[in-house]
Short mmCIF file of C-alpha atoms and ligand atoms in Angstrom, two decimals:
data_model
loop_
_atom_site.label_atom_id
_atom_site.label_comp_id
_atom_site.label_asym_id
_atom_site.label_seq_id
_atom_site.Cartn_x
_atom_site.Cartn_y
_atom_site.Cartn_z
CA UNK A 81 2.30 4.27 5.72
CA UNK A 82 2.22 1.42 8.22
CA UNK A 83 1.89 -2.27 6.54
CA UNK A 84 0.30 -4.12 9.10
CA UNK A 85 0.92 -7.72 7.78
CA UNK A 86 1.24 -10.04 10.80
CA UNK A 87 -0.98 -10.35 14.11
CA UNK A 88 1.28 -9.05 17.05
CA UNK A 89 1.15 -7.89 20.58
CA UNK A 90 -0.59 -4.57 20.82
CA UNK A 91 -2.35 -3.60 17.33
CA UNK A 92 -4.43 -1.08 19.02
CA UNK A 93 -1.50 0.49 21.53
CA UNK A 94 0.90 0.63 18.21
CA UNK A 95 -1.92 2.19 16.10
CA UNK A 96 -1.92 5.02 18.56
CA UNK A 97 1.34 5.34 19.03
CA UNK A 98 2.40 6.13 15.39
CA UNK A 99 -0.90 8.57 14.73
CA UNK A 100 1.27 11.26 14.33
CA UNK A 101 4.07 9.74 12.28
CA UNK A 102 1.69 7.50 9.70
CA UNK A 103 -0.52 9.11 7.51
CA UNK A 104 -2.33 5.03 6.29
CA UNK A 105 -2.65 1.49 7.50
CA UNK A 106 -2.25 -0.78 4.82
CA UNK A 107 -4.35 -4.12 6.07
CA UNK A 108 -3.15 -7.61 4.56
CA UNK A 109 -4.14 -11.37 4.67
CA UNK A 110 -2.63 -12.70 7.54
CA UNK A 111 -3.84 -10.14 9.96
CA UNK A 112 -6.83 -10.44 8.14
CA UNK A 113 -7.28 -14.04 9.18
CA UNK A 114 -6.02 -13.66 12.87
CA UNK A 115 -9.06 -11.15 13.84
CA UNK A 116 -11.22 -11.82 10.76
CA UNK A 117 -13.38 -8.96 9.27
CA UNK A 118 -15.42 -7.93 11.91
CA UNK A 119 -12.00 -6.94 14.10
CA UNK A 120 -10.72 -5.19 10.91
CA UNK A 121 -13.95 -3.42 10.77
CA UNK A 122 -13.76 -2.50 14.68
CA UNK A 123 -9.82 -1.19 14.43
CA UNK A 124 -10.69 0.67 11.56
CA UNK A 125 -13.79 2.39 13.22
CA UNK A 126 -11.56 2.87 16.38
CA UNK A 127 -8.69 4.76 14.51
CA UNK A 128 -10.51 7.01 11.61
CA UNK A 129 -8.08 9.37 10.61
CA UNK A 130 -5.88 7.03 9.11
CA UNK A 131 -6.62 6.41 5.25
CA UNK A 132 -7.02 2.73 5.40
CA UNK A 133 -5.78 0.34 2.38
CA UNK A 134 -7.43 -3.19 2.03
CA UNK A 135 -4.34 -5.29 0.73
CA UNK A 136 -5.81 -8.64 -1.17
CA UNK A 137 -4.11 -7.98 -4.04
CA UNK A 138 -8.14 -8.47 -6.19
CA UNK A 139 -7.34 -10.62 -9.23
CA UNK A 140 -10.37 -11.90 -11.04
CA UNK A 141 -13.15 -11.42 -12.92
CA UNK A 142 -14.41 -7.80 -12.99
CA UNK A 143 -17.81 -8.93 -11.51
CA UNK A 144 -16.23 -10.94 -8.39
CA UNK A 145 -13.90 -7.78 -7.86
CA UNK A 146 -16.78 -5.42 -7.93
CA UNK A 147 -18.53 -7.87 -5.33
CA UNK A 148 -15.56 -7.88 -3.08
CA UNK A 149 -14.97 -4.05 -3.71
CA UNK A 150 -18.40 -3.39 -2.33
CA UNK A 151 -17.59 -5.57 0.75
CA UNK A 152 -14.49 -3.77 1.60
CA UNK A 153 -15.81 -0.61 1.51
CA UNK A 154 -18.32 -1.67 3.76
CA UNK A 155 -15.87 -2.71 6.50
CA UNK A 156 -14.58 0.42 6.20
CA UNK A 157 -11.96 0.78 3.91
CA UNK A 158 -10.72 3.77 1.94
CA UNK A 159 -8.85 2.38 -0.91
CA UNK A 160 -8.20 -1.29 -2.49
CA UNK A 161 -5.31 -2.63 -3.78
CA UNK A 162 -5.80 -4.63 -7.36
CA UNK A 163 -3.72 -6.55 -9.55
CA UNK A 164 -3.74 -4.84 -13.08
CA UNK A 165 -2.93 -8.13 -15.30
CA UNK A 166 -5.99 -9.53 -15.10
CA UNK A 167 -7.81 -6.53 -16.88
CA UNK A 168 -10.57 -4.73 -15.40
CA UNK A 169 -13.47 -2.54 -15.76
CA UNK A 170 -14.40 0.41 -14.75
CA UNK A 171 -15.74 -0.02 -10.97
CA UNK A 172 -18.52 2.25 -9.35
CA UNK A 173 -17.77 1.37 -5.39
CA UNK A 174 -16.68 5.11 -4.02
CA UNK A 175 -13.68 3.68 -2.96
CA UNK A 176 -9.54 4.69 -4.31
CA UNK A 177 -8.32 1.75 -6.48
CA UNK A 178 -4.58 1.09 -6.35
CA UNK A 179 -3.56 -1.29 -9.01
CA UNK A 180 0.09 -3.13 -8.59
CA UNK A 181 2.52 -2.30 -10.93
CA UNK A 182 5.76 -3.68 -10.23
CA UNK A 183 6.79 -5.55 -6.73
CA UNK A 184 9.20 -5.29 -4.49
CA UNK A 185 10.88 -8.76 -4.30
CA UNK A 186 13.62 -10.00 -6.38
CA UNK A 187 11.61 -12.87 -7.43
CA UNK A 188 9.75 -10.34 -9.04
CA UNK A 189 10.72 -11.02 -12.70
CA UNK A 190 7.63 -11.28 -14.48
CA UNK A 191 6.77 -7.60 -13.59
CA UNK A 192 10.29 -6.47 -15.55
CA UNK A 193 8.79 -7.24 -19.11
CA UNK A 194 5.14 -6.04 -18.39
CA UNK A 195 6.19 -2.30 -16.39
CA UNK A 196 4.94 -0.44 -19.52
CA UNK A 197 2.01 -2.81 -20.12
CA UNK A 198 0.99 -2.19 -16.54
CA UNK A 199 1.30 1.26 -16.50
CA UNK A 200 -0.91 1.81 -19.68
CA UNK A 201 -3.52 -0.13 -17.91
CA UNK A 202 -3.21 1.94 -14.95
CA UNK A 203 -3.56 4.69 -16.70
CA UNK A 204 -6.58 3.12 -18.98
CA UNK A 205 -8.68 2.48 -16.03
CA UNK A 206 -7.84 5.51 -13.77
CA UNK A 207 -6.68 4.57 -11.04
CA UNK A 208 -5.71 6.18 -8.04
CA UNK A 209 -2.89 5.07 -7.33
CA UNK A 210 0.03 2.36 -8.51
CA UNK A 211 2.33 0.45 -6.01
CA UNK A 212 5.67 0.32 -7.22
CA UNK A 213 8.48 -1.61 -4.96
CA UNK A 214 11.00 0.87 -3.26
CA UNK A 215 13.53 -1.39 -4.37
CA UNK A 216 13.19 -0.22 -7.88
CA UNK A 217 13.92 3.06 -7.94
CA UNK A 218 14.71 3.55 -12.01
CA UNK A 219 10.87 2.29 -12.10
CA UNK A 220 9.35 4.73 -9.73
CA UNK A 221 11.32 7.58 -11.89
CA UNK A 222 9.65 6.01 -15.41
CA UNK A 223 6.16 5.92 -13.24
CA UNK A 224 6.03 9.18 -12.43
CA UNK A 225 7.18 10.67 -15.61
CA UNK A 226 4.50 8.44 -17.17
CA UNK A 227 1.92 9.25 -14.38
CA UNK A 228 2.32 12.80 -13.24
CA UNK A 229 -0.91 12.64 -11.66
CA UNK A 230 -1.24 9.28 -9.94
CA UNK A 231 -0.09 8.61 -6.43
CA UNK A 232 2.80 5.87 -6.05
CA UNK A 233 2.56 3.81 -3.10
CA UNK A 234 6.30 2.07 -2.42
CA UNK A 235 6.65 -0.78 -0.12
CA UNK A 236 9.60 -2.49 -0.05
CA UNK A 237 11.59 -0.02 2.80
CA UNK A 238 13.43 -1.16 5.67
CA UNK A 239 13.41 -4.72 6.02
CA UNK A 240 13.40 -5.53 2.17
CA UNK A 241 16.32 -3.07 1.87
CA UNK A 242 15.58 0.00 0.47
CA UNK A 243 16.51 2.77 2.82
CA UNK A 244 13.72 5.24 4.06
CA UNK A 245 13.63 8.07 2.64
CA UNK A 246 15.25 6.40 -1.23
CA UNK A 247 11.07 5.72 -2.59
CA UNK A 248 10.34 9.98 -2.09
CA UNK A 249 13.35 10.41 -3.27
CA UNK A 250 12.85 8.75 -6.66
CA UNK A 251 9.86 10.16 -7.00
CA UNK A 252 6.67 8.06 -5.20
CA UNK A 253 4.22 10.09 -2.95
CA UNK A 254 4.28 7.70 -0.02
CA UNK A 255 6.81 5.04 1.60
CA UNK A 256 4.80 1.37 2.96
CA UNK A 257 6.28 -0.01 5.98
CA UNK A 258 6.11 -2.72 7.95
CA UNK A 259 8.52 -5.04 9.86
CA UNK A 260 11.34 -3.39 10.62
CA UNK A 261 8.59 -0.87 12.57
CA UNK A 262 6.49 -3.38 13.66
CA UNK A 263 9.31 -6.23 14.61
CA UNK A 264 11.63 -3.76 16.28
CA UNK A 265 11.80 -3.23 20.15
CA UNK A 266 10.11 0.27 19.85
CA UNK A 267 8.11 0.63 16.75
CA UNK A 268 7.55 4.30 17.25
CA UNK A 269 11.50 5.41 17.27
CA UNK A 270 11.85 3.26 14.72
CA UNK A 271 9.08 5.08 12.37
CA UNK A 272 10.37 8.57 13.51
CA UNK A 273 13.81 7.41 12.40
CA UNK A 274 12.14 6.65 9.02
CA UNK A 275 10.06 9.81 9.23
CA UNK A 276 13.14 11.83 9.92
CA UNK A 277 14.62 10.32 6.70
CA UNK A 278 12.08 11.31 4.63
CA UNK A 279 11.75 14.46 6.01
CA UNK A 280 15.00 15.33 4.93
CA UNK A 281 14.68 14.20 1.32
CA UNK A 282 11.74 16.17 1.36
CA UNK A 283 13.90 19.10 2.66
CA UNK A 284 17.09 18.21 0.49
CA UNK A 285 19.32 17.34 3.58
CA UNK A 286 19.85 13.82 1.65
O1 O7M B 525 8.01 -3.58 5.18
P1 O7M B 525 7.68 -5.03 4.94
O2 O7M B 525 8.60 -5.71 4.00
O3 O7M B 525 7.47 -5.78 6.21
O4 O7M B 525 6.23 -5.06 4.28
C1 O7M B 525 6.00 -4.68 2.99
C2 O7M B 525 4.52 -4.70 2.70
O5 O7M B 525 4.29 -4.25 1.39
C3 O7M B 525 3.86 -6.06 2.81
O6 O7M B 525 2.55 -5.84 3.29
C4 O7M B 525 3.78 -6.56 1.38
O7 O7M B 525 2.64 -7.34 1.15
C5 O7M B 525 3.63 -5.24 0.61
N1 O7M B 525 4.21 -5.24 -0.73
C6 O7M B 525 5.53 -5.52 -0.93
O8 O7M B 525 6.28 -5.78 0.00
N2 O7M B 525 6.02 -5.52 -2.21
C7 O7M B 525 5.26 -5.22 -3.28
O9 O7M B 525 5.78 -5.21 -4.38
C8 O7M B 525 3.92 -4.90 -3.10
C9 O7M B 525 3.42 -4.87 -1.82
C10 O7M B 525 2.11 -4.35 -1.68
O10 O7M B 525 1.70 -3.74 -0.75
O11 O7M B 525 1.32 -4.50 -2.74
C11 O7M B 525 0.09 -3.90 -2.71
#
């Protein structure tokens, strides 16, 4: 999955070049801000078969979440991201919940002590899906003991350091990607040299 964090050159010409290699477009602030909602709404419309994530990492009261929920879903999105410490309800929006787990970065240390916290309330409120940082491998393999049946999203590959490929490998269902696609020369080779890597942990060549 393509993280699509910083306005650049060609959204739209990239977009169609990695159709066939990227199965989702995660969508954060800072693009967010560059073409505002109503561009989001447009790419989205304009590229359907991807399964698009809406990354604002929600953290607030379950009523303001359920209001922005609602608003996402109408610009188009397939799925949310969510931060799980601030507790939550159940939410009735017809949209895939993803609730953050444990991050990528090093300066991550506050998600160390609260993994098993996090995963219960992942669990509790049924989500769809947990993101899990790539660069945390002994994590991803707890998670998905824990969660046989929830998806695990890991960002984290390629320009954070984990190698393409390592995330499957440990066990999460899909690999989040974003600068060293988007910031290299030609983002397509570059995301069929990170599909070809998973391909072959999928295939047990690594
Ligand atoms: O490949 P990158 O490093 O350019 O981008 C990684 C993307 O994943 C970027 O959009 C981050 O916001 C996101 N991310 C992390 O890097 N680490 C995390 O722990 C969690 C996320 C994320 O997507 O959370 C929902």
């Amino acid at each position: 999955m393509l993280a699509l964090d910083f306005p650049s050159r060609d959204v739209r010409g990239i977009l169609s070049e990695l159709q066939s290699l990227a199965v989702g477009v995660k969508v954060g602030f800072p693009i967010t801000l560059s073409l505002g909602f109503d561009g989001v709404r447009e790419i989205i419309r304009d590229f359907p078969d991807y399964y698009w994530i809406a990354d604002y990492k929600l953290a607030d009261i379950p009523e303001v979440v359920q209001y922005i929920l609602e608003g996402l879903k109408r610009v188009g999105f397939d799925a949310s991201i969510i931060h799980l410490f601030t507790g939550h309800r159940r939410y009735d929006v017809g949209m895939e919940l993803i609730g953050v787990v444990a991050m990528s970065h090093p300066e991550a240390k506050f998600f160390r002590g609260n993994f098993e916290k996090l995963l219960d309330e992942a669990e509790l409120l049924g989500v769809d899906g947990i993101v899990v940082g790539a660069t945390r491998p002994e994590m991803i393999r707890e998670a998905r003991r824990r969660l046989p049946n929830v998806r695990i999203f890991s960002p984290g590959v390629g320009a954070q350091g984990a190698e393409p490929g390592s995330a499957i490998a440990a066990g999460a269902d899909f690999e989040i990607v974003g600068r060293s696609i988007l910031g290299s020369e030609n983002p397509r080779l570059e995301a069929m040299r990170v599909v070809e890597a998973q391909r072959g942990v999928i295939h047990g060549r690594s």
